[in-house]
Coordinates of C-alpha atoms and ligand atoms in Angstrom, one line a residue:
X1 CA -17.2 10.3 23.6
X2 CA -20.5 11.5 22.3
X3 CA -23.8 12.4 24.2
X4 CA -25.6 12.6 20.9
X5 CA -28.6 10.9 20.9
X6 CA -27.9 9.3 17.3
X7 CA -24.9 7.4 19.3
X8 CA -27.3 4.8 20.3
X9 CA -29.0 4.4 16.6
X10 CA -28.0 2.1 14.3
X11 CA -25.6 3.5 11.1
X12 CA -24.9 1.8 8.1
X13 CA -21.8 2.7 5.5
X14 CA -22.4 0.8 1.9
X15 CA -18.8 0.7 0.3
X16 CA -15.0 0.1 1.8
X17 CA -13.2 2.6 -0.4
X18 CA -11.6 5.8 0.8
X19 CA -14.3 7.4 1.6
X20 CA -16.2 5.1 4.0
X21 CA -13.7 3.5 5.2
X22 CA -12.3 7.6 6.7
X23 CA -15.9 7.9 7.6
X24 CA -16.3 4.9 9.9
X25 CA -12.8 5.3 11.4
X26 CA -13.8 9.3 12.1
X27 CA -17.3 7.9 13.5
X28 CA -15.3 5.4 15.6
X29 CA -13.5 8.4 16.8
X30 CA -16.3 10.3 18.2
X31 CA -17.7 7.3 19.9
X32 CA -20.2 6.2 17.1
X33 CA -20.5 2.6 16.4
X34 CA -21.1 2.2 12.1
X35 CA -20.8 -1.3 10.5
X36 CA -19.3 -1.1 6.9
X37 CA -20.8 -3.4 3.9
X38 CA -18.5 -4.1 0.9
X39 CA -19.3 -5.8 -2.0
X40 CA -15.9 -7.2 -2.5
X41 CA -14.8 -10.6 -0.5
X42 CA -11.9 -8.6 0.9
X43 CA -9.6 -5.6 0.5
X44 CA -9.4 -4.3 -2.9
X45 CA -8.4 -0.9 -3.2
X46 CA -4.7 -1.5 -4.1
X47 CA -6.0 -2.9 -7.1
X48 CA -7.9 -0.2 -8.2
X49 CA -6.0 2.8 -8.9
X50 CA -2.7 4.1 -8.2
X51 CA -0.9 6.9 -6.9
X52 CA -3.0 9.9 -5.6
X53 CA -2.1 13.3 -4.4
X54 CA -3.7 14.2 -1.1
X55 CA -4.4 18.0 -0.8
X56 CA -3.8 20.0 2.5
X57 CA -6.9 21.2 2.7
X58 CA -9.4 18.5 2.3
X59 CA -7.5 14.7 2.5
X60 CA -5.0 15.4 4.8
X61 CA -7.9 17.4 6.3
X62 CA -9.5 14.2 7.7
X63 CA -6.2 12.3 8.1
X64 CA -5.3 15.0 10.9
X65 CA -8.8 14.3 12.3
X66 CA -8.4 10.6 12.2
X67 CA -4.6 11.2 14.1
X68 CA -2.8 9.4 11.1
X69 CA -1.6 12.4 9.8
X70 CA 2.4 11.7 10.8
X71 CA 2.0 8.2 10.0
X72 CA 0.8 9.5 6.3
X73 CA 3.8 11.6 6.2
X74 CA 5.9 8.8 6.5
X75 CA 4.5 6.9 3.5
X76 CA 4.2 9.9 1.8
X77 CA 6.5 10.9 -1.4
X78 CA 6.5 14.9 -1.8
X79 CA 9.0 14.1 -5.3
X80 CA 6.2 12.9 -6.7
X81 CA 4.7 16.3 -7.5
X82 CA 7.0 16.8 -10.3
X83 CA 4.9 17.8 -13.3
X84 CA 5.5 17.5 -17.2
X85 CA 3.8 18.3 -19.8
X86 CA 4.5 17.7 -23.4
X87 CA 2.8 17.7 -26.8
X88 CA 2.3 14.8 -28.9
X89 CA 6.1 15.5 -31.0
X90 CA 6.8 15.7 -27.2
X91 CA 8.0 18.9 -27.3
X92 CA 8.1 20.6 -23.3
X93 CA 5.0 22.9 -22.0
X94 CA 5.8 22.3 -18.6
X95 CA 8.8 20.9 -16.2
X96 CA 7.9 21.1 -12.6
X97 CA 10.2 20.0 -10.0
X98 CA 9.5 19.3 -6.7
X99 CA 12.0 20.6 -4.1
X100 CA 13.8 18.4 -1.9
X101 CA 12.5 18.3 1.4
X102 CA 10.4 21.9 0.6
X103 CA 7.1 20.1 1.9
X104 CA 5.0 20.6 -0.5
X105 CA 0.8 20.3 -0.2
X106 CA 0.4 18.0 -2.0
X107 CA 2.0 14.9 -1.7
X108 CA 1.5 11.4 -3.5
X109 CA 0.9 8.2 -1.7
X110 CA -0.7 4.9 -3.3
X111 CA -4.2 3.9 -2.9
X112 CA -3.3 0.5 -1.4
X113 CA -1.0 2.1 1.3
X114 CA -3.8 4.9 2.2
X115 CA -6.9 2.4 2.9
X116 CA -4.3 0.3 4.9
X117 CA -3.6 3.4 7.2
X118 CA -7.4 3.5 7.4
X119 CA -7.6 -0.1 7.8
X120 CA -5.1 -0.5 10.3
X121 CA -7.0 1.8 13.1
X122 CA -10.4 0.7 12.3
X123 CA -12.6 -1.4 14.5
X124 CA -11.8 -4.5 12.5
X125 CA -15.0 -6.2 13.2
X126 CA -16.7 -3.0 11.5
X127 CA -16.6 -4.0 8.4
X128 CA -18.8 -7.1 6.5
X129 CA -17.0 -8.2 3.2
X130 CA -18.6 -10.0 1.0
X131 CA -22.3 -8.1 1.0
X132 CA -23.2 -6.4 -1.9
X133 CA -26.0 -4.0 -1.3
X134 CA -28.8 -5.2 -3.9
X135 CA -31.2 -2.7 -3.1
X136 CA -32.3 -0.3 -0.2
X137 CA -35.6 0.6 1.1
X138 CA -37.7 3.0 3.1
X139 CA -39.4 1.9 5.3
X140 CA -42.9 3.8 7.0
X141 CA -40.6 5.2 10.2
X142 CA -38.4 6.8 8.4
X143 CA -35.5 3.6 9.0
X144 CA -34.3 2.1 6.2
X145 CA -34.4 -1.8 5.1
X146 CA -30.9 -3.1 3.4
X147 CA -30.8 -6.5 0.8
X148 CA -27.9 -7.6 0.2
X149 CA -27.3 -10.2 -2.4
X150 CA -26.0 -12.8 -0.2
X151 CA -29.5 -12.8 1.2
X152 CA -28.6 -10.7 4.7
X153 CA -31.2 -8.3 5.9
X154 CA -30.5 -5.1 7.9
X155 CA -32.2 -2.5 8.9
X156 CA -30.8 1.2 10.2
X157 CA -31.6 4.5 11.3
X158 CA -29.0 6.2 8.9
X159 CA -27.5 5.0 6.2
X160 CA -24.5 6.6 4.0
X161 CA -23.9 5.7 0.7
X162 CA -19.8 5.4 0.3
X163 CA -20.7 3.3 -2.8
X164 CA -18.6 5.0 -6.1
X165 CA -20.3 6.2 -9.2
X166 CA -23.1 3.2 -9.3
X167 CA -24.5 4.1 -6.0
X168 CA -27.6 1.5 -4.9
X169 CA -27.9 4.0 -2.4
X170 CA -28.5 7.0 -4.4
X171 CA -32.2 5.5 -6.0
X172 CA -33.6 6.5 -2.3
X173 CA -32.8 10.2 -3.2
X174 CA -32.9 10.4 -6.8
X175 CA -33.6 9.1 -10.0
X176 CA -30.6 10.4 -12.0
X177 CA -27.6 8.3 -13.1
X178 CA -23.8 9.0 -14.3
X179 CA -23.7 9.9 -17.5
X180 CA -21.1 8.9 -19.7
X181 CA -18.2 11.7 -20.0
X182 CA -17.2 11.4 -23.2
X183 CA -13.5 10.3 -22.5
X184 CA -12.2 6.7 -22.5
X185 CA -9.3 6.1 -20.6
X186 CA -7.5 2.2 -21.4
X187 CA -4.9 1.5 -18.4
X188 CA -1.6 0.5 -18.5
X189 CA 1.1 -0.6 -16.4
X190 CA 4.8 -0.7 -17.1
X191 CA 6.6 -2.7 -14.0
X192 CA 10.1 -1.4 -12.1
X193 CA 10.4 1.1 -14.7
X194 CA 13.9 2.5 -13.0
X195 CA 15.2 -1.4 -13.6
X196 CA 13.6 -2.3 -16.5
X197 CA 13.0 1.1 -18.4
X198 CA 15.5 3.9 -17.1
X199 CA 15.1 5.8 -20.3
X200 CA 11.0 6.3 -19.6
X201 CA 12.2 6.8 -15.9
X202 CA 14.2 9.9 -17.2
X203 CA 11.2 11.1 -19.6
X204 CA 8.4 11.0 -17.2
X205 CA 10.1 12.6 -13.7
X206 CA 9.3 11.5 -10.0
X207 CA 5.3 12.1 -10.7
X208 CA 2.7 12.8 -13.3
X209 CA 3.6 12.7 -16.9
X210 CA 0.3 14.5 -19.2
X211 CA 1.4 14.0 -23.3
X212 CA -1.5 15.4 -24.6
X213 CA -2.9 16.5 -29.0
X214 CA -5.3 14.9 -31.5
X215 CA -7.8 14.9 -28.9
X216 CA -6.1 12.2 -27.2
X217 CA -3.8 11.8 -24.3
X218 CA -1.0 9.6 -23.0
X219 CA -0.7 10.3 -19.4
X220 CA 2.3 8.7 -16.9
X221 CA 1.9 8.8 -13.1
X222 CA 4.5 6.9 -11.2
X223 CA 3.7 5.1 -8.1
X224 CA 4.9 4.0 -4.8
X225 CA 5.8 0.7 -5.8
X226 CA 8.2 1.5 -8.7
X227 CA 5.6 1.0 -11.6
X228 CA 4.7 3.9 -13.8
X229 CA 0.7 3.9 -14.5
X230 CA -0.1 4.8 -17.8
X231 CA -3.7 5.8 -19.2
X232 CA -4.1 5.9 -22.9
X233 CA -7.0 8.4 -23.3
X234 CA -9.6 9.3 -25.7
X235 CA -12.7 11.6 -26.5
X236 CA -14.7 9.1 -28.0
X237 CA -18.7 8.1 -28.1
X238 CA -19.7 5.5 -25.4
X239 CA -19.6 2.8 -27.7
X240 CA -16.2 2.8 -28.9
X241 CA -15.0 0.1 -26.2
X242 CA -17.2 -2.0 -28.1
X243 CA -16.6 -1.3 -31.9
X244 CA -12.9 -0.6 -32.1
X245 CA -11.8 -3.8 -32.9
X246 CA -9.3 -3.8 -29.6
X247 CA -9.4 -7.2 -27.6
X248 CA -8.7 -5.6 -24.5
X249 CA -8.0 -9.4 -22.9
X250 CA -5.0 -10.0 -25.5
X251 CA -2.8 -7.8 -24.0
X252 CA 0.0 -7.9 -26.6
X253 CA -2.4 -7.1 -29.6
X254 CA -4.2 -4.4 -27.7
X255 CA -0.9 -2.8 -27.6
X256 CA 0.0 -3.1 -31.7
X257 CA -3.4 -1.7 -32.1
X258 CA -3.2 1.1 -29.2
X259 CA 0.2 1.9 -30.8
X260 CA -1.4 2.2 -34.2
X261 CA -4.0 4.9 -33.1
X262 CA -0.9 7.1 -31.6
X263 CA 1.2 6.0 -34.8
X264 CA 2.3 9.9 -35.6
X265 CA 3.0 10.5 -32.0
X266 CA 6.5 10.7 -30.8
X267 CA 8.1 7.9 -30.4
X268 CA 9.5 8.0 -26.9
X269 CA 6.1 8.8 -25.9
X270 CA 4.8 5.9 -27.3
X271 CA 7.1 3.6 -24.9
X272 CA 4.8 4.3 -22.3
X273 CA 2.1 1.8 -24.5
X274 CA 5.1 -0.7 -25.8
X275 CA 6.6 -1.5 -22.5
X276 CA 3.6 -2.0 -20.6
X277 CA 3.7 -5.4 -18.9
X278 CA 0.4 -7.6 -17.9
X279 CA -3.4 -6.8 -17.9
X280 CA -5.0 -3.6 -19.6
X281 CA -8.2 -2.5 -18.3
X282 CA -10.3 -0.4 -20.4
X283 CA -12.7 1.8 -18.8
X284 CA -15.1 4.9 -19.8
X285 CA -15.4 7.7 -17.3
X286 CA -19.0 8.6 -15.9
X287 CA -19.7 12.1 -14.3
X288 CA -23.1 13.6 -12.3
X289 CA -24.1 16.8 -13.6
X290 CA -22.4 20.0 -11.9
X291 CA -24.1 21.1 -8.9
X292 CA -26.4 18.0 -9.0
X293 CA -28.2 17.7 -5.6
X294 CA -30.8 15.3 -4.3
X295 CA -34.2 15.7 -1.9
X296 CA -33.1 16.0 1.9
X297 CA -33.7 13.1 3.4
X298 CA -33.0 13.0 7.3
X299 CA -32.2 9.3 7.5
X300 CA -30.1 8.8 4.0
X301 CA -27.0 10.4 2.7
X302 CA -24.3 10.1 0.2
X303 CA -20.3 10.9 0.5
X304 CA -17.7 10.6 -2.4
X305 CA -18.5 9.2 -5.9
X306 CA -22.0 8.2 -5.0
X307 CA -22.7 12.2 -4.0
X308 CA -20.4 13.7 -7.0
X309 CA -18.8 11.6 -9.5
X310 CA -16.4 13.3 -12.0
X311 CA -13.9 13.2 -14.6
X312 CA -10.1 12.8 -12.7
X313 CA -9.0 16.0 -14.3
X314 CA -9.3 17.8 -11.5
X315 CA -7.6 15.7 -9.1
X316 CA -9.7 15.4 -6.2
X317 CA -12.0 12.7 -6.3
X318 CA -10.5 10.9 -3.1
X319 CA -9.5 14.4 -1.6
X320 CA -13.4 14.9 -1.7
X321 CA -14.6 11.6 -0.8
X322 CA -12.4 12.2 2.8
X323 CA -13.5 16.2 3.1
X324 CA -17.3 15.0 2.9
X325 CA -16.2 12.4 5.1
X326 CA -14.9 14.6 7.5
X327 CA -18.0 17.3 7.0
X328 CA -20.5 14.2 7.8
X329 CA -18.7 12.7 10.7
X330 CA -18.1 16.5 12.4
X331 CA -22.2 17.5 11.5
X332 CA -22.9 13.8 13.2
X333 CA -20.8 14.5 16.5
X334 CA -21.8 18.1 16.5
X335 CA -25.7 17.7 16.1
X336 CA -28.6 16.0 18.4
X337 CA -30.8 14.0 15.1
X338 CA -29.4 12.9 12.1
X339 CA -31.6 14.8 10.0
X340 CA -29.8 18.0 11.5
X341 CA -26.4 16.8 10.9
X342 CA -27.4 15.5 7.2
X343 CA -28.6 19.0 6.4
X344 CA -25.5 20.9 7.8
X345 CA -23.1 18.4 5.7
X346 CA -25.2 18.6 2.7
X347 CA -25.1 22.5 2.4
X348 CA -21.6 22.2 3.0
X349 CA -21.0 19.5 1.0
X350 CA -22.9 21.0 -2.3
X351 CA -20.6 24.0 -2.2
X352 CA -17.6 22.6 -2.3
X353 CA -18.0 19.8 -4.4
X354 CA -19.8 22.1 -7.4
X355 CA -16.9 24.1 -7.6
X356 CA -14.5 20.9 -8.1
X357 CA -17.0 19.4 -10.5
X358 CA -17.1 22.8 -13.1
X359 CA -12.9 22.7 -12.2
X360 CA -12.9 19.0 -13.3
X361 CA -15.5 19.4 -16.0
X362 CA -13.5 22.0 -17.8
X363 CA -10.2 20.8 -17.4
X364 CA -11.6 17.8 -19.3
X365 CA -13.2 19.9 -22.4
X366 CA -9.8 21.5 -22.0
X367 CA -7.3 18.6 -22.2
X368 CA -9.2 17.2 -25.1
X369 CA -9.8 20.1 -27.2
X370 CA -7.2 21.8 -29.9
X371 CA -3.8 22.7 -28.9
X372 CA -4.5 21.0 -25.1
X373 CA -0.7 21.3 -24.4
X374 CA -0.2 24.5 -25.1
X375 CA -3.8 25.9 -23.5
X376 CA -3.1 23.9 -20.5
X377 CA 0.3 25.3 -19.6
X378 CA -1.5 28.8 -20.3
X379 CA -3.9 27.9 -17.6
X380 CA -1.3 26.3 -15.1
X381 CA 0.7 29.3 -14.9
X382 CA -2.4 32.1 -14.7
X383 CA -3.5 29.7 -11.5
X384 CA 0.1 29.9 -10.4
X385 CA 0.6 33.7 -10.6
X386 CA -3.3 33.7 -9.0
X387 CA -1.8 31.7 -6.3
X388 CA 0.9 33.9 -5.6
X389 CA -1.0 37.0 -6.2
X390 CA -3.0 35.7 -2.9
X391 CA 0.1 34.7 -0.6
Ligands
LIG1 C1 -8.7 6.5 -13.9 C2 -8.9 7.3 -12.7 C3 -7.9 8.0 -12.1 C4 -8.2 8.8 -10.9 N1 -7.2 9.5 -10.4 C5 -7.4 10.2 -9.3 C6 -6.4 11.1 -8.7 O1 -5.3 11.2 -9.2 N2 -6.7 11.8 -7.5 C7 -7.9 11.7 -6.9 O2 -8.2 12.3 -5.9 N3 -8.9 10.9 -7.5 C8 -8.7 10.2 -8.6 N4 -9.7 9.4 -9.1 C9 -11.0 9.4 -8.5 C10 -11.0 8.5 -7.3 O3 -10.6 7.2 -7.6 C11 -12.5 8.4 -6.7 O4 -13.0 9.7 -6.7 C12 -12.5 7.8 -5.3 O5 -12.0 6.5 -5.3 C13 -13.8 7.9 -4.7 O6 -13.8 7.2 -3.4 P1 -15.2 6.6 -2.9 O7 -14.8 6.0 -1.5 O8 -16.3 7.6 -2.9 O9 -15.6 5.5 -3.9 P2 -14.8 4.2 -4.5 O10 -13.4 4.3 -4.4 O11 -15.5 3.9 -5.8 O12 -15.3 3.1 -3.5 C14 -16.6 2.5 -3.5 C15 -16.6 1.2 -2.7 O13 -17.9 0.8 -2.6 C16 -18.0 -0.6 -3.0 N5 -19.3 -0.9 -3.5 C17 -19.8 -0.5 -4.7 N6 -21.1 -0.9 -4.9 C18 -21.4 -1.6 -3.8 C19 -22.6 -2.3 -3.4 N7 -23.7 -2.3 -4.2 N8 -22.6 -2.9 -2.2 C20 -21.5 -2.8 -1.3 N9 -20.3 -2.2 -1.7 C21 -20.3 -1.6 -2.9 C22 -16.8 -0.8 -4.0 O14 -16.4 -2.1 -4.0 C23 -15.8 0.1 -3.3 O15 -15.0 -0.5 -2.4 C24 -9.5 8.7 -10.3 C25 -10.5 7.9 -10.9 C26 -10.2 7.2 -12.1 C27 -11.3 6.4 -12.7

């Protein structure tokens, strides 16, 4: 239990993702009270994304905090750091293979089945679906007034934006927006792959899959559920969604056409676009600059996305979203006034997260640039012989 004296203020979350939902459940923990507001009518996060590696030193970080770290190791699947890495005439780079039962750091688990965990020990009554924060503003007293669209009003004595790229939290400490990164990614999903597609089983491993040339990529993740992921991904201007002739609702012709653009690509490689099943959803990946950082304020903050959205080549997006999380909910428990606790987090915060933004940043320039394959298995192996070089 807490004696700190922002226990008996008033703290509002905006967003239900990964990030505030391992906030509220670590606040909960230390004897804090927060209510949640999400936009979305109910649970969504097994819809948005798939499978997700979850590092030992930030996500499972904050799972061990929370107590749900055995519980995560149950769901978790270690196979699914195998690695593989071809060109586009799919010739091999890389073939990394996970070692049975050698525990590795990083294992995979699904989005869905992680924000359940989360879910299942929270407070349920902690979190109001169905509000969209419209727009937030301060008030004289340093408290902070909420709209939401459905026409609720609240007001609170610290707020934490847990709200993804689009933050309508982030306007109280900043003008800047996203920007647009320059890559495209269209995603696919091919269903039961070991029933229905053994042979793309067999070429993508028990994990990722990166085929990457032409400034283009073809990447494979499978997931928890038996499906494989696919994201067909290119460096493209910010307009292209809307001038490249694809009907992205007519899934069958989006896939002639998505198959024409990888036409001299290999044709195995290619399955992962032919035997997609259902919906495609195109979308265009947003970044804040590297190292971007926002005027203190004592009563507002940001965690994940909202604080440092950035391309998924480095891995880590969730991984950060739960270490600033777990750096917020500590500073809060640790510190007398919020304003205290926001500073120590922040500092904390800015230095990890610019490191992961310049990794993320270049891997991206990287994977789409000249001979990626062959540039990126160069890379893997100097971090690998680094990594060893420091054991
Ligand atoms: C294609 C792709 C692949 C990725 N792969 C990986 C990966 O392999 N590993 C990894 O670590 N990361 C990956 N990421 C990044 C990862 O998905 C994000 O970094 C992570 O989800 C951030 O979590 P968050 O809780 O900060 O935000 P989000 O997951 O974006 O959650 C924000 C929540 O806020 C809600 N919300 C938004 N606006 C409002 C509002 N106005 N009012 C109320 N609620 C609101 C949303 O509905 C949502 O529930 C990937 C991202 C993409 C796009």
């Amino acid at each position: 239990m807490t004696h700190s004296a922002i226990a008996s203020k008033r703290i509002a979350i905006i967003g239900a993702g990964p990030g505030g939902l391992t906030l509220a459940l670590l606040l909960q923990r230390h004897g804090f009270n927060p209510v949640v507001y999400e936009r979305e009518v109910q649970d969504t996060n097994r819809d948005r994304g798939g499978s997700l590696d979850i590092h030992e030193e930030s996500g499972q970080l904050a799972l061990k905090e929370a107590g749900l770290f055995e519980k995560f190791q149950e769901l978790a699947r270690y196979e699914g750091e195998d690695f593989r890495l071809f060109d586009k005439h799919k010739n091999v780079y890389m073939d990394e293979e996970a070692v049975e039962d050698d525990h590795g750091t990083r294992p995979e688990i699904d989005r869905g089945d992680l924000c359940q965990l989360l879910l299942d020990s929270l407070d349920k009554g902690c979190i109001r679906y169905g509000h969209k924060l419209q727009q937030a503003i301060a008030l004289d007293h340093g408290m902070t007034e909420l709209h939401f669209e459905n026409g609720v009003v609240d007001t609170v004595d610290l707020l934490v934006g847990a709200d993804g790229a689009f933050s309508r939290v982030r306007p109280l400490l900043s003008d800047l927006q996203p920007e647009y990164s320059g890559l495209t990614m269209v995603e696919l999903n091919v269903l039961d792959v070991k029933n229905n597609h053994p042979d793309l089983l067999e070429l993508n491993s028990r994990g990722k899959m990166f085929a990457l040339g032409d400034r283009k990529g073809i990447l494979g993740q499978l997931n928890g559920d038996g499906r494989i992921k696919v994201y067909a991904s290119f460096e493209v201007e910010r307009e292209w969604l809307d001038t490249c002739g694809i009907d992205f609702d007519q899934p069958t012709e989006a896939k002639n056409k998505l198959l024409e653009l990888f036409s001299d690509w290999d044709d195995d490689l290619k399955n992962y676009i032919r035997y997609a099943d259902g919906a495609i959803q195109p979308r265009r990946i947003y970044m804040l600059p590297v190292g971007y950082r926002w005027k203190h304020n004592p009563g507002v903050t940001l965690i994940g996305d909202s604080a440092h959205v950035m391309s998924p080549f480095a891995g880590v997006g969730v991984n950060l979203a739960m270490l600033d999380a777990y750096t917020l909910a500590l500073a809060i428990a640790r510190h007398q006034d919020s304003g205290s606790a926001i500073e120590e987090y922040e500092r904390e915060m800015y230095r990890y997260s610019s490191d992961m933004a310049q990794e993320s940043y270049d891997n991206l320039v990287l994977c789409f640039s000249d001979d990626a394959a062959a540039k990126m298995a160069t890379l893997m192996k100097q971090l690998h012989d680094q990594t060893q070089h420091d054991v």
